Coordinates of C-alpha atoms and ligand atoms in Angstrom, one line a residue:
M1 CA -2.9 -39.4 28.0
S2 CA -4.7 -42.8 28.1
D3 CA -7.3 -43.7 30.6
A4 CA -5.2 -45.5 33.1
R5 CA -8.2 -47.4 34.6
S6 CA -8.5 -49.4 31.4
M7 CA -4.8 -50.2 31.1
T8 CA -3.3 -53.5 32.1
P9 CA 0.0 -53.1 34.0
R10 CA 3.0 -54.8 32.5
L11 CA 4.9 -55.9 35.6
P12 CA 8.6 -56.6 35.3
E13 CA 10.2 -60.0 35.6
P14 CA 10.7 -60.4 39.4
K15 CA 14.5 -60.8 39.1
L16 CA 17.6 -58.7 39.9
L17 CA 19.6 -57.2 37.0
I18 CA 23.2 -58.1 37.5
D19 CA 25.9 -58.1 34.8
G20 CA 23.2 -58.0 32.1
E21 CA 21.4 -61.1 33.3
S22 CA 18.1 -61.7 35.2
V23 CA 19.2 -63.2 38.5
A24 CA 17.1 -64.9 41.2
P25 CA 17.7 -63.0 44.4
E26 CA 19.4 -64.5 47.5
G27 CA 17.6 -62.1 49.9
G28 CA 14.0 -63.3 49.4
T29 CA 11.2 -61.0 48.2
I30 CA 9.6 -57.7 49.0
P31 CA 5.8 -57.5 48.9
V32 CA 4.7 -54.4 47.0
T33 CA 1.4 -53.0 48.1
N34 CA -0.9 -50.6 46.2
P35 CA -1.3 -47.7 48.6
A36 CA -4.8 -46.9 47.2
T37 CA -6.3 -50.3 47.7
G38 CA -4.1 -52.1 50.3
E39 CA -3.6 -55.0 47.9
T40 CA -0.2 -56.6 47.5
F41 CA 0.1 -56.9 43.7
F42 CA 3.7 -57.9 43.2
H43 CA 6.6 -59.6 44.9
A44 CA 9.8 -57.9 44.0
P45 CA 13.2 -59.6 44.4
A46 CA 15.3 -58.5 47.4
A47 CA 19.0 -58.5 46.9
G48 CA 21.1 -60.2 49.5
V49 CA 24.6 -59.3 50.5
S50 CA 26.0 -61.9 48.1
D51 CA 24.0 -60.3 45.3
V52 CA 25.5 -56.9 46.1
D53 CA 28.9 -58.4 45.9
K54 CA 28.2 -59.9 42.5
A55 CA 26.8 -56.6 41.2
V56 CA 29.7 -54.6 42.5
H57 CA 32.2 -57.0 40.8
A58 CA 30.2 -56.8 37.5
A59 CA 30.1 -53.0 37.7
R60 CA 33.8 -52.8 38.4
R61 CA 34.7 -55.1 35.6
A62 CA 32.5 -53.1 33.2
F63 CA 34.2 -49.9 34.4
E64 CA 37.8 -51.0 34.5
S65 CA 38.2 -53.5 31.7
G66 CA 34.9 -53.9 30.1
P67 CA 33.2 -52.3 27.1
W68 CA 32.2 -49.1 29.0
S69 CA 35.8 -48.0 29.6
R70 CA 36.6 -48.8 25.9
M71 CA 33.6 -47.1 24.4
N72 CA 33.9 -43.8 22.7
P73 CA 32.3 -41.0 24.7
S74 CA 30.0 -40.2 21.8
A75 CA 28.8 -43.8 21.7
R76 CA 28.2 -43.8 25.4
G77 CA 26.2 -40.6 25.1
K78 CA 24.1 -42.2 22.3
L79 CA 23.2 -45.1 24.5
V80 CA 22.1 -42.9 27.4
R81 CA 20.1 -40.9 24.8
K82 CA 18.5 -44.2 23.6
L83 CA 17.5 -45.0 27.2
A84 CA 15.9 -41.5 27.5
E85 CA 14.0 -42.1 24.3
A86 CA 12.8 -45.6 25.4
L87 CA 11.6 -44.2 28.7
W88 CA 9.7 -41.5 26.9
E89 CA 8.1 -43.9 24.4
R90 CA 7.1 -46.2 27.3
R91 CA 6.1 -43.5 29.7
E92 CA 2.6 -44.6 30.2
E93 CA 3.7 -48.2 30.9
V94 CA 6.3 -47.0 33.5
A95 CA 4.0 -44.4 34.9
L96 CA 1.3 -47.0 35.5
V97 CA 3.4 -49.2 37.7
G98 CA 4.8 -46.0 39.3
S99 CA 1.3 -45.0 40.3
L100 CA 0.4 -48.5 41.5
E101 CA 3.4 -48.8 43.7
N102 CA 3.5 -45.2 45.0
G103 CA -0.1 -44.0 45.1
K104 CA 0.5 -40.8 43.2
T105 CA -1.9 -40.0 40.4
F106 CA -1.2 -41.4 37.0
R107 CA -1.0 -37.8 35.7
E108 CA 1.7 -37.0 38.3
A109 CA 3.5 -40.2 37.5
I110 CA 3.8 -39.2 33.9
R111 CA 4.4 -35.5 34.1
G112 CA 6.2 -35.3 37.4
D113 CA 8.2 -38.5 37.4
V114 CA 8.7 -40.3 34.2
A115 CA 8.8 -37.4 31.7
P116 CA 11.3 -35.4 33.7
G117 CA 13.4 -38.5 34.3
S118 CA 13.6 -39.1 30.5
A119 CA 14.5 -35.4 30.0
T120 CA 17.3 -35.6 32.5
L121 CA 18.8 -38.7 30.8
A122 CA 18.6 -36.8 27.4
Y123 CA 20.3 -33.7 28.9
A124 CA 23.1 -35.7 30.5
S125 CA 23.6 -37.8 27.4
E126 CA 24.8 -34.6 25.6
W127 CA 27.6 -34.1 28.0
S128 CA 29.4 -37.4 27.4
N129 CA 31.9 -35.8 25.0
K130 CA 31.9 -32.3 26.2
L131 CA 33.8 -32.5 29.4
A132 CA 37.1 -31.0 28.3
G133 CA 40.3 -30.6 30.4
E134 CA 42.7 -27.7 30.8
V135 CA 46.3 -27.0 30.0
L136 CA 47.9 -25.1 32.9
P137 CA 50.2 -22.1 32.7
V138 CA 52.7 -23.5 35.3
D139 CA 56.2 -22.2 36.0
G140 CA 59.1 -24.2 34.5
S141 CA 59.5 -26.4 31.5
F142 CA 56.5 -28.6 31.7
L143 CA 53.4 -29.5 29.9
T144 CA 50.8 -29.8 32.6
Y145 CA 47.2 -30.6 32.0
V146 CA 44.2 -31.6 34.0
Q147 CA 41.7 -34.1 32.8
R148 CA 38.4 -35.2 34.3
E149 CA 38.0 -38.9 34.9
P150 CA 34.9 -40.9 35.9
L151 CA 34.8 -41.8 39.6
G152 CA 34.2 -45.5 39.1
V153 CA 31.4 -47.6 40.5
V154 CA 28.5 -45.6 41.8
A155 CA 25.7 -46.9 44.0
A156 CA 22.6 -44.9 43.5
I157 CA 20.4 -45.2 46.5
V158 CA 17.0 -43.5 45.9
P159 CA 13.7 -43.0 47.7
W160 CA 10.1 -43.7 46.8
N161 CA 8.6 -40.3 46.3
Y162 CA 9.8 -39.8 42.7
P163 CA 11.2 -43.2 42.0
T164 CA 11.9 -42.8 38.3
C165 CA 13.0 -39.2 38.1
L166 CA 15.3 -39.4 41.1
A167 CA 16.9 -42.5 39.7
C168 CA 17.5 -40.7 36.4
W169 CA 19.0 -37.7 38.3
K170 CA 21.8 -40.1 39.3
L171 CA 21.9 -42.4 36.2
G172 CA 22.2 -39.6 33.7
P173 CA 25.4 -37.9 34.9
A174 CA 26.9 -41.1 36.2
L175 CA 26.6 -43.0 32.9
A176 CA 27.4 -40.0 30.7
T177 CA 30.7 -39.4 32.5
G178 CA 31.6 -43.1 32.2
C179 CA 30.8 -44.5 35.6
T180 CA 29.0 -47.8 36.1
V181 CA 26.0 -48.0 38.4
I182 CA 24.2 -50.1 40.9
L183 CA 20.7 -48.7 41.3
K184 CA 19.0 -49.5 44.6
P185 CA 15.4 -48.3 44.7
S186 CA 13.3 -48.0 47.8
E187 CA 11.7 -51.2 49.1
L188 CA 8.4 -49.4 48.7
T189 CA 8.8 -48.6 45.0
P190 CA 11.1 -51.2 43.2
L191 CA 9.0 -51.6 40.0
T192 CA 10.0 -48.4 38.2
A193 CA 13.7 -49.0 38.8
M194 CA 13.2 -52.6 37.5
K195 CA 11.5 -51.1 34.4
L196 CA 14.5 -48.8 33.9
G197 CA 16.8 -51.9 34.0
E198 CA 14.6 -53.7 31.4
L199 CA 14.8 -50.7 29.1
A200 CA 18.6 -50.4 29.5
R201 CA 18.9 -54.0 28.4
E202 CA 16.6 -53.5 25.5
V203 CA 18.5 -50.5 24.2
G204 CA 21.8 -52.4 24.4
F205 CA 23.7 -51.3 27.5
P206 CA 26.7 -53.6 27.9
P207 CA 26.6 -56.1 30.8
G208 CA 27.5 -54.7 34.2
V209 CA 27.1 -51.0 33.3
L210 CA 23.7 -50.7 35.0
N211 CA 22.7 -53.2 37.7
V212 CA 19.4 -53.0 39.5
L213 CA 19.1 -54.3 43.0
P214 CA 15.8 -53.8 44.7
G215 CA 16.1 -54.4 48.4
Y216 CA 15.6 -53.1 51.9
G217 CA 17.8 -50.4 53.5
A218 CA 19.4 -53.2 55.5
P219 CA 20.9 -55.4 54.3
T220 CA 21.0 -54.3 50.7
G221 CA 21.7 -50.5 51.1
E222 CA 24.1 -51.1 54.0
A223 CA 26.0 -53.7 52.0
L224 CA 26.5 -51.2 49.2
A225 CA 27.5 -48.5 51.7
R226 CA 30.1 -50.7 53.2
H227 CA 31.4 -52.4 50.1
P228 CA 35.0 -51.4 49.3
G229 CA 34.4 -51.9 45.6
V230 CA 31.9 -49.0 45.5
D231 CA 33.6 -45.6 44.9
K232 CA 30.7 -43.3 45.4
I233 CA 27.2 -43.3 46.9
A234 CA 24.7 -41.0 45.1
F235 CA 22.0 -40.7 47.7
T236 CA 18.5 -39.2 47.9
G237 CA 16.6 -39.8 51.1
S238 CA 16.4 -38.9 54.8
V239 CA 18.9 -37.2 57.0
R240 CA 18.8 -40.3 59.3
T241 CA 20.0 -42.6 56.5
A242 CA 22.5 -40.0 55.3
R243 CA 24.2 -40.2 58.7
R244 CA 24.5 -44.0 58.5
L245 CA 26.0 -43.7 55.0
L246 CA 28.5 -41.2 56.3
H247 CA 29.5 -43.5 59.1
A248 CA 29.8 -46.5 56.6
S249 CA 32.0 -44.5 54.3
A250 CA 34.2 -43.4 57.2
D251 CA 34.5 -46.9 58.5
T252 CA 35.4 -48.4 55.1
N253 CA 37.0 -46.8 52.0
L254 CA 36.0 -43.2 52.4
K255 CA 33.8 -43.5 49.4
K256 CA 32.5 -40.1 48.1
L257 CA 29.0 -39.1 48.8
T258 CA 26.4 -36.8 47.5
L259 CA 23.4 -36.3 49.7
E260 CA 20.0 -34.9 48.6
L261 CA 18.0 -34.8 51.8
G262 CA 14.9 -33.4 53.3
G263 CA 13.4 -29.9 53.6
K264 CA 11.0 -27.6 55.4
S265 CA 10.7 -25.1 52.6
P266 CA 9.1 -21.7 53.4
Q267 CA 7.0 -19.7 51.0
I268 CA 7.0 -16.0 52.1
I269 CA 4.0 -14.0 51.1
F270 CA 4.2 -10.2 51.2
P271 CA 1.1 -8.0 51.1
D272 CA 1.9 -6.7 47.6
A273 CA 2.1 -10.2 46.1
D274 CA -0.1 -11.5 43.3
M275 CA -2.4 -13.3 45.7
A276 CA -4.2 -15.5 43.2
R277 CA -1.0 -16.9 41.8
A278 CA 0.6 -17.2 45.3
V279 CA -2.4 -19.2 46.6
E280 CA -2.3 -21.6 43.7
A281 CA 1.5 -22.1 44.2
C282 CA 1.1 -22.6 47.9
F283 CA -1.7 -25.1 47.3
W284 CA 0.2 -27.3 44.8
G285 CA 3.4 -26.6 46.7
I286 CA 2.2 -28.7 49.6
F287 CA -0.6 -30.9 48.1
G288 CA 1.1 -31.9 44.8
N289 CA 2.4 -35.5 45.0
K290 CA 0.4 -35.7 48.3
G291 CA 3.0 -33.6 50.1
E292 CA 5.6 -36.3 49.7
V293 CA 8.1 -33.9 48.1
C294 CA 11.5 -33.0 49.5
N295 CA 11.1 -29.3 48.6
A296 CA 7.4 -29.2 49.5
G297 CA 6.4 -25.7 50.5
S298 CA 5.3 -27.0 53.9
R299 CA 5.6 -23.6 55.7
V300 CA 3.7 -20.6 54.4
L301 CA 4.7 -17.4 56.1
V302 CA 2.2 -14.6 55.4
H303 CA 2.4 -10.9 56.3
A304 CA -0.1 -10.0 59.0
R305 CA -2.0 -7.7 56.7
A306 CA -2.7 -10.5 54.2
H307 CA -2.7 -13.4 56.6
D308 CA -6.4 -14.1 57.3
A309 CA -7.7 -13.8 53.8
F310 CA -4.8 -15.8 52.4
A311 CA -5.2 -18.6 54.9
E312 CA -8.9 -18.8 54.3
T313 CA -8.6 -18.9 50.5
L314 CA -6.0 -21.6 50.7
A315 CA -8.1 -23.7 53.2
K316 CA -11.2 -23.3 51.0
R317 CA -9.2 -24.6 48.0
A318 CA -7.9 -27.5 50.1
R319 CA -11.4 -28.5 51.3
E320 CA -12.5 -28.7 47.6
M321 CA -9.5 -30.9 46.6
V322 CA -10.5 -34.1 44.9
V323 CA -8.8 -37.0 46.7
G324 CA -9.2 -40.5 45.4
D325 CA -8.4 -43.2 42.9
P326 CA -4.9 -42.3 41.5
L327 CA -5.8 -43.8 38.1
D328 CA -8.9 -41.5 37.7
A329 CA -8.0 -38.5 35.6
R330 CA -10.2 -36.3 37.8
T331 CA -8.3 -37.1 41.0
E332 CA -6.0 -34.3 42.3
M333 CA -4.4 -36.2 45.2
G334 CA -3.8 -39.9 45.5
A335 CA -2.8 -42.1 48.5
Q336 CA 0.1 -41.7 50.9
V337 CA 2.8 -44.2 50.0
S338 CA 2.3 -46.6 53.0
A339 CA 0.2 -47.2 56.1
H340 CA 3.3 -46.4 58.1
Q341 CA 3.7 -43.0 56.4
L342 CA 0.1 -42.3 57.0
E343 CA 0.5 -43.0 60.7
T344 CA 3.6 -40.8 60.8
I345 CA 1.6 -37.9 59.2
L346 CA -1.3 -38.4 61.6
G347 CA 1.1 -38.3 64.5
Y348 CA 2.3 -34.9 63.3
I349 CA -1.3 -33.7 63.0
E350 CA -1.8 -34.7 66.7
S351 CA 1.3 -32.9 67.7
G352 CA 0.2 -29.7 65.9
K353 CA -3.2 -29.9 67.8
S354 CA -1.6 -30.6 71.1
E355 CA 1.0 -27.8 70.7
G356 CA -1.8 -25.3 70.1
A357 CA -2.1 -24.8 66.4
T358 CA -5.6 -24.5 64.9
L359 CA -6.9 -26.8 62.2
A360 CA -8.3 -24.8 59.3
C361 CA -9.2 -27.9 57.4
G362 CA -8.5 -31.6 57.1
G363 CA -6.6 -33.3 59.9
A364 CA -7.9 -36.8 59.5
R365 CA -7.9 -39.9 57.3
D366 CA -10.2 -39.8 54.3
S367 CA -12.0 -43.1 54.4
E368 CA -15.0 -42.3 52.4
G369 CA -16.2 -45.2 50.1
I370 CA -13.4 -47.1 48.3
K371 CA -10.9 -44.9 50.1
A372 CA -11.4 -46.9 53.3
K373 CA -9.0 -49.5 52.1
G374 CA -6.2 -47.1 51.1
N375 CA -3.9 -44.6 52.8
F376 CA -5.9 -41.5 52.0
L377 CA -5.7 -38.3 54.0
K378 CA -7.7 -35.1 53.9
P379 CA -5.6 -32.1 52.8
T380 CA -4.7 -30.4 56.0
V381 CA -4.0 -26.7 56.8
F382 CA -2.9 -25.5 60.2
V383 CA -3.0 -21.8 61.2
D384 CA -1.8 -20.1 64.4
V385 CA 1.4 -22.1 64.0
Q386 CA 4.4 -20.9 66.0
P387 CA 8.0 -21.4 64.8
H388 CA 9.0 -23.7 67.6
M389 CA 6.2 -26.2 67.0
R390 CA 7.2 -29.6 65.6
I391 CA 4.9 -29.0 62.6
A392 CA 6.9 -25.9 61.8
Q393 CA 10.3 -27.5 62.3
E394 CA 10.2 -31.1 61.2
E395 CA 9.7 -32.6 57.7
I396 CA 6.3 -34.2 57.7
F397 CA 6.4 -35.5 54.1
G398 CA 2.7 -35.4 53.7
P399 CA -0.2 -33.0 52.8
V400 CA 0.0 -30.9 55.9
L401 CA 0.6 -27.2 55.6
S402 CA 1.7 -24.9 58.5
V403 CA 0.7 -21.2 58.0
L404 CA 2.6 -18.7 60.1
R405 CA 2.1 -15.0 60.5
F406 CA 4.9 -12.4 60.4
E407 CA 4.9 -8.6 61.1
D408 CA 8.0 -7.5 59.2
E409 CA 10.7 -8.7 56.8
A410 CA 13.3 -9.4 59.6
Q411 CA 10.9 -11.7 61.4
A412 CA 10.0 -13.5 58.1
L413 CA 13.7 -14.1 57.5
R414 CA 14.3 -15.4 61.0
M415 CA 11.4 -17.8 60.6
A416 CA 12.5 -18.9 57.1
N417 CA 16.0 -19.7 58.2
G418 CA 15.0 -21.1 61.6
T419 CA 15.1 -24.8 60.8
S420 CA 17.9 -27.3 60.3
Y421 CA 17.0 -27.6 56.6
G422 CA 17.8 -25.3 53.7
L423 CA 16.5 -27.0 50.5
A424 CA 14.3 -24.4 48.9
A425 CA 12.3 -21.2 49.5
S426 CA 10.1 -18.9 47.6
L427 CA 9.4 -15.1 47.9
W428 CA 6.2 -13.5 46.7
T429 CA 6.3 -9.7 46.2
R430 CA 6.1 -7.2 43.4
D431 CA 9.0 -5.4 44.9
V432 CA 11.9 -6.8 42.9
A433 CA 14.6 -5.1 44.8
R434 CA 13.3 -6.5 48.1
A435 CA 13.0 -10.0 46.6
H436 CA 16.6 -10.0 45.5
A437 CA 17.9 -8.6 48.7
L438 CA 16.0 -11.3 50.6
A439 CA 17.0 -14.1 48.2
K440 CA 20.6 -13.3 49.2
K441 CA 19.9 -13.9 52.9
V442 CA 17.7 -16.9 52.6
Q443 CA 19.6 -20.1 53.5
A444 CA 18.4 -22.4 50.7
G445 CA 19.9 -24.1 47.7
V446 CA 17.1 -22.9 45.5
V447 CA 15.1 -19.6 45.8
W448 CA 12.0 -19.1 43.6
I449 CA 10.7 -15.5 43.2
N450 CA 7.0 -15.2 42.3
C451 CA 7.0 -18.9 41.3
F452 CA 7.5 -22.2 43.0
N453 CA 8.6 -25.7 42.2
E454 CA 10.2 -24.7 38.9
F455 CA 12.8 -27.2 37.6
D456 CA 15.0 -27.4 34.6
D457 CA 17.8 -29.7 33.6
A458 CA 20.0 -26.7 33.2
A459 CA 19.4 -25.5 36.8
P460 CA 21.2 -27.2 39.8
F461 CA 19.1 -28.5 42.6
G462 CA 20.2 -29.3 46.2
G463 CA 20.4 -28.1 49.7
Y464 CA 22.1 -25.9 52.3
K465 CA 22.5 -27.0 55.9
E466 CA 21.1 -30.5 56.7
S467 CA 19.3 -30.6 53.3
G468 CA 22.5 -32.1 51.8
W469 CA 25.7 -32.0 50.0
G470 CA 26.3 -31.6 46.2
R471 CA 23.8 -30.8 43.5
D472 CA 21.7 -32.9 41.1
L473 CA 20.8 -31.7 37.6
S474 CA 22.7 -29.3 35.4
A475 CA 26.4 -29.4 34.4
H476 CA 27.3 -29.1 38.1
A477 CA 25.9 -32.6 38.7
L478 CA 28.7 -34.0 36.5
E479 CA 31.3 -32.8 39.0
N480 CA 29.8 -35.3 41.5
Y481 CA 30.8 -38.3 39.2
T482 CA 34.2 -37.2 38.1
Q483 CA 37.6 -36.5 39.6
L484 CA 40.5 -34.4 38.4
K485 CA 43.8 -35.9 37.4
T486 CA 46.8 -33.5 36.9
V487 CA 49.5 -34.8 34.6
W488 CA 53.0 -33.2 34.5
T489 CA 55.4 -33.8 31.7
H490 CA 58.9 -32.5 31.8
L491 CA 59.8 -30.9 28.5
P492 CA 63.5 -31.1 27.4
E493 CA 65.2 -27.9 26.2
V494 CA 65.1 -27.6 22.4
Ligands
NAD501 P1 15.1 -43.2 53.5 O1 16.4 -42.5 53.9 O2 14.4 -44.0 54.5 O3 15.4 -44.2 52.2 C1 16.0 -43.8 51.1 C2 16.8 -44.9 50.5 O4 17.8 -45.3 51.4 C3 15.9 -46.2 50.2 O5 16.3 -46.8 49.1 C4 16.2 -47.0 51.4 O6 16.0 -48.4 51.2 C5 17.7 -46.7 51.6 N1 18.2 -47.0 53.0 C6 17.5 -46.9 54.2 N2 18.3 -47.3 55.2 C7 19.5 -47.5 54.7 C8 20.8 -47.8 55.2 N3 20.9 -48.0 56.5 N4 21.8 -47.9 54.4 C9 21.7 -47.7 53.0 N5 20.5 -47.4 52.5 C10 19.4 -47.3 53.3 O7 14.2 -42.1 52.9 P2 12.7 -42.3 52.3 O8 11.8 -42.4 53.4 O9 12.7 -43.3 51.2 O10 12.5 -40.9 51.5 C11 12.1 -39.7 52.1 C12 13.2 -38.8 52.3 O11 13.9 -38.5 51.1 C13 12.7 -37.5 52.8 O12 13.5 -37.0 53.9 C14 12.8 -36.6 51.6 O13 12.9 -35.2 51.9 C15 14.0 -37.1 51.0 N6 14.1 -36.6 49.5 C16 15.0 -35.7 49.1 C17 15.0 -35.2 47.8 C18 16.0 -34.2 47.4 O14 16.2 -34.1 46.2 N7 16.6 -33.4 48.3 C19 14.1 -35.8 46.9 C20 13.2 -36.7 47.3 C21 13.2 -37.2 48.7

């Protein structure tokens, strides 16, 4: 890994990508601010409603009558593979702008965002010619088969916390199955998506197949959500925005939706757990990527017998965490994505204090030295947290951990399932039978046993309850971008 401090960022051309062309935006510009320094270092284009319309028409043409629909599946797969390879080759370049726009460390930008994004594209590319249909054993004299067809024009609306990886979670299966895409990144992190657009052009994607429209939620995202030419929204973001998308779909063309939303994931620690590993997993589970992680292990539930020692070891590790310049290889935690996000997190810290939780460490801005200009926060651990408190119920999306004490398994399970979310959970115990029995009862789309935050392209990811609909990653993700067609042929008697 290069020393990011000595690298010069290669910023993208400040234009939209529509129909294979660089297009000046009709919606003005978006100032992009470095969360670590407070400096605005780029003005990204903001797509207006008319730009959305143009991009949707380009994507539809590429889907219905353009080269994408005529291309052999294997050739389509090869192009997606080329994009994966280009992203891997240029990972440092993309990660640098990703770190500058998001505030995550350069290391996290490479290992947690760009590299996994490239891997997902590579995995999806292999599926382009492997989605077979079925011949059905129906009654009567018929040949009846089912084939999978691409859904059409997909609007991928993604957030700022893993801007490259989450875009690739949508692009991979959408493009591999033959859909065309309009990618709308968050207004806070448009650069990485623009880089993806650049790479797609360079590797030879036909015009209209991938369009990149940076813009705000309104009007850009809303225009996509309401456009009758969009067949599907592949969304990652907040529950609040998901509700708006559902309304927009209901009010227009009933476009399909997949929703990857928030979480309040519990890590449950039993007294027989491997404590050293569990502490490390709980530490990175909340402080990795500065807690701006949908499946962050933001609640740690510890058995009463282990509670005090566990909480203290965790708080000690948090006090020692190196917070600072995201480009410095020694830094463990960078800056929160925006001043607004920092204020939201500080508001939750106040609510924790006023509701009676005890601060074991952190709880304030970190404004030491050069950090004064950025959105830095001290890693925060609350103990004496009760399940009804806001810090135990709501997604904070920052480096704030709530530690809760439980007396028995039944209470742990009630606490674990006692929020509106159901994205992920982990169980730490050497009792394998207990772990599997509990895994069955935990309401979460992913359960990790004696590990946390493990991802693989072969393993689906997504939530129960208000954490969303549908799954990203794995072969299951392909179902979100295809629909079934049943074809009946009457066979004459011979
Ligand atoms: P957000 O919902 O505010 O924004 C997400 C995207 O939606 C952005 O591109 C935004 O511009 C767009 N948007 C906002 N309003 C819109 C509207 N009215 N119509 C159409 N688009 C609109 O979320 P965020 O703050 O960017 O991201 C944080 C959220 O994302 C958290 O809740 C987090 O848990 C969730 N998240 C989930 C996963 C997952 O895989 N489950 C992964 C990462 C983040």
